[in-house]
Amino acid sequence: MARTAQLDARRGQLLGVGKSVFSDRAYDAVSTEEIAEAAGSSVGLLYHYFSSKKGFYVATILAAADELLLSIRLHAGPSLAASANDSLSRFLDFIEQNSRLYVGLMRGGVGADVEVHAIVDDVRCTILGRI
């Protein structure tokens, strides 16, 4: 079980690097070598966890979407309005902290990919459902 936890931790670390890299620069402007270097690993290790650069990007988007949805859950508060306000504030904080990643998704490029589009639609539908 410890081995699985180590593998999950390493994968999570790579996804964190992906979020950082893709928040700073557009998908097309980042090479797998730069991703590996930023993670302190090799391209081979990146491909061990993800089948391709696009696979890594899609996994990064999915992890970021999960993080966003978790962070904007309505929490019990003094009022529904206060909870909604808090949730909106956390949503805007997420966008500010991940601006290039978010803008890239909304404007297209690889963000127009079917898998990425499905993730974005799922996030939108979940947010609308919560509203």
Short mmCIF file of C-alpha atoms in Angstrom, two decimals:
data_model
loop_
_atom_site.label_atom_id
_atom_site.label_comp_id
_atom_site.label_asym_id
_atom_site.label_seq_id
_atom_site.Cartn_x
_atom_site.Cartn_y
_atom_site.Cartn_z
CA MET A 1 0.00 0.00 0.00
CA ALA A 2 2.91 2.36 0.71
CA ARG A 3 4.08 1.95 -2.90
CA THR A 4 0.64 2.94 -4.20
CA ALA A 5 0.63 5.99 -1.95
CA GLN A 6 4.07 6.98 -3.28
CA LEU A 7 2.87 6.60 -6.87
CA ASP A 8 -0.26 8.63 -6.15
CA ALA A 9 1.83 11.32 -4.46
CA ARG A 10 4.23 11.52 -7.41
CA ARG A 11 1.31 11.72 -9.86
CA GLY A 12 -0.23 14.46 -7.72
CA GLN A 13 3.07 16.34 -7.69
CA LEU A 14 3.25 16.16 -11.49
CA LEU A 15 -0.32 17.46 -11.76
CA GLY A 16 0.57 20.35 -9.45
CA VAL A 17 3.49 21.20 -11.72
CA GLY A 18 1.14 20.98 -14.72
CA LYS A 19 -1.29 23.39 -13.11
CA SER A 20 1.53 25.80 -12.39
CA VAL A 21 3.14 25.49 -15.84
CA PHE A 22 -0.14 25.80 -17.76
CA SER A 23 -1.21 28.72 -15.56
CA ASP A 24 1.97 30.56 -16.54
CA ARG A 25 2.09 29.68 -20.23
CA ALA A 26 -0.22 28.40 -22.94
CA TYR A 27 -0.29 24.67 -23.78
CA ASP A 28 1.47 25.14 -27.13
CA ALA A 29 4.27 27.17 -25.52
CA VAL A 30 5.28 24.40 -23.09
CA SER A 31 7.38 21.36 -24.00
CA THR A 32 7.40 18.02 -22.20
CA GLU A 33 11.07 18.64 -21.42
CA GLU A 34 10.16 21.87 -19.61
CA ILE A 35 7.40 20.09 -17.67
CA ALA A 36 9.80 17.33 -16.62
CA GLU A 37 12.45 19.86 -15.62
CA ALA A 38 9.96 21.85 -13.55
CA ALA A 39 8.95 18.61 -11.82
CA GLY A 40 12.54 17.56 -11.23
CA SER A 41 11.97 14.38 -13.21
CA SER A 42 12.42 12.94 -16.67
CA VAL A 43 10.15 12.98 -19.71
CA GLY A 44 10.03 9.20 -19.40
CA LEU A 45 8.51 9.47 -15.94
CA LEU A 46 5.95 11.94 -17.25
CA TYR A 47 4.98 9.41 -19.93
CA HIS A 48 4.90 6.65 -17.30
CA TYR A 49 1.99 8.43 -15.61
CA PHE A 50 0.42 10.07 -18.67
CA SER A 51 0.33 8.72 -22.21
CA SER A 52 1.19 12.00 -23.91
CA LYS A 53 1.52 15.73 -23.38
CA LYS A 54 -2.17 16.05 -24.23
CA GLY A 55 -3.00 13.28 -21.76
CA PHE A 56 -1.04 15.16 -19.11
CA TYR A 57 -2.85 18.39 -19.98
CA VAL A 58 -6.27 16.72 -19.81
CA ALA A 59 -5.39 15.14 -16.45
CA THR A 60 -4.19 18.56 -15.22
CA ILE A 61 -7.46 20.18 -16.32
CA LEU A 62 -9.48 17.42 -14.64
CA ALA A 63 -7.51 17.81 -11.40
CA ALA A 64 -7.96 21.60 -11.52
CA ALA A 65 -11.70 21.18 -12.19
CA ASP A 66 -12.02 18.81 -9.22
CA GLU A 67 -10.12 21.31 -7.05
CA LEU A 68 -12.35 24.15 -8.21
CA LEU A 69 -15.58 22.26 -7.57
CA LEU A 70 -14.40 21.16 -4.14
CA SER A 71 -13.42 24.71 -3.20
CA ILE A 72 -16.73 26.30 -4.20
CA ARG A 73 -19.09 24.00 -2.36
CA LEU A 74 -21.68 25.90 -0.39
CA HIS A 75 -20.88 25.66 3.29
CA ALA A 76 -23.32 25.97 6.12
CA GLY A 77 -23.34 29.57 7.14
CA PRO A 78 -25.50 32.20 8.73
CA SER A 79 -27.43 32.57 5.48
CA LEU A 80 -27.66 31.21 1.98
CA ALA A 81 -26.57 34.62 0.65
CA ALA A 82 -23.43 34.60 2.81
CA SER A 83 -22.58 31.05 1.70
CA ALA A 84 -23.14 31.94 -1.96
CA ASN A 85 -21.01 35.07 -1.57
CA ASP A 86 -18.21 33.01 0.00
CA SER A 87 -18.45 30.43 -2.78
CA LEU A 88 -18.32 33.12 -5.47
CA SER A 89 -15.28 34.67 -3.79
CA ARG A 90 -13.48 31.29 -3.80
CA PHE A 91 -14.42 30.83 -7.48
CA LEU A 92 -12.92 34.20 -8.39
CA ASP A 93 -9.82 33.47 -6.28
CA PHE A 94 -9.33 30.22 -8.20
CA ILE A 95 -9.59 32.03 -11.53
CA GLU A 96 -7.16 34.71 -10.39
CA GLN A 97 -4.63 32.12 -9.16
CA ASN A 98 -4.96 30.06 -12.36
CA SER A 99 -5.75 32.80 -14.85
CA ARG A 100 -3.88 31.60 -17.94
CA LEU A 101 -5.09 28.04 -17.48
CA TYR A 102 -8.66 29.29 -17.10
CA VAL A 103 -8.47 31.72 -20.03
CA GLY A 104 -6.87 29.09 -22.23
CA LEU A 105 -9.73 26.75 -21.52
CA MET A 106 -12.38 29.31 -22.29
CA ARG A 107 -10.75 30.57 -25.49
CA GLY A 108 -9.94 27.34 -27.25
CA GLY A 109 -6.64 26.06 -28.58
CA VAL A 110 -6.19 22.65 -27.02
CA GLY A 111 -9.01 23.75 -24.73
CA ALA A 112 -11.28 23.10 -27.72
CA ASP A 113 -10.34 19.41 -27.48
CA VAL A 114 -13.34 17.10 -26.96
CA GLU A 115 -12.05 15.74 -23.63
CA VAL A 116 -11.24 19.18 -22.25
CA HIS A 117 -14.55 20.56 -23.53
CA ALA A 118 -16.38 17.76 -21.67
CA ILE A 119 -14.57 18.64 -18.44
CA VAL A 120 -15.43 22.33 -18.83
CA ASP A 121 -19.08 21.47 -19.56
CA ASP A 122 -19.22 19.21 -16.51
CA VAL A 123 -17.88 22.02 -14.32
CA ARG A 124 -20.41 24.48 -15.76
CA CYS A 125 -23.29 22.04 -15.27
CA THR A 126 -22.22 21.28 -11.70
CA ILE A 127 -21.98 24.98 -10.87
CA LEU A 128 -25.38 25.68 -12.46
CA GLY A 129 -26.86 22.77 -10.54
CA ARG A 130 -25.54 24.19 -7.29
CA ILE A 131 -26.96 27.62 -8.10
#
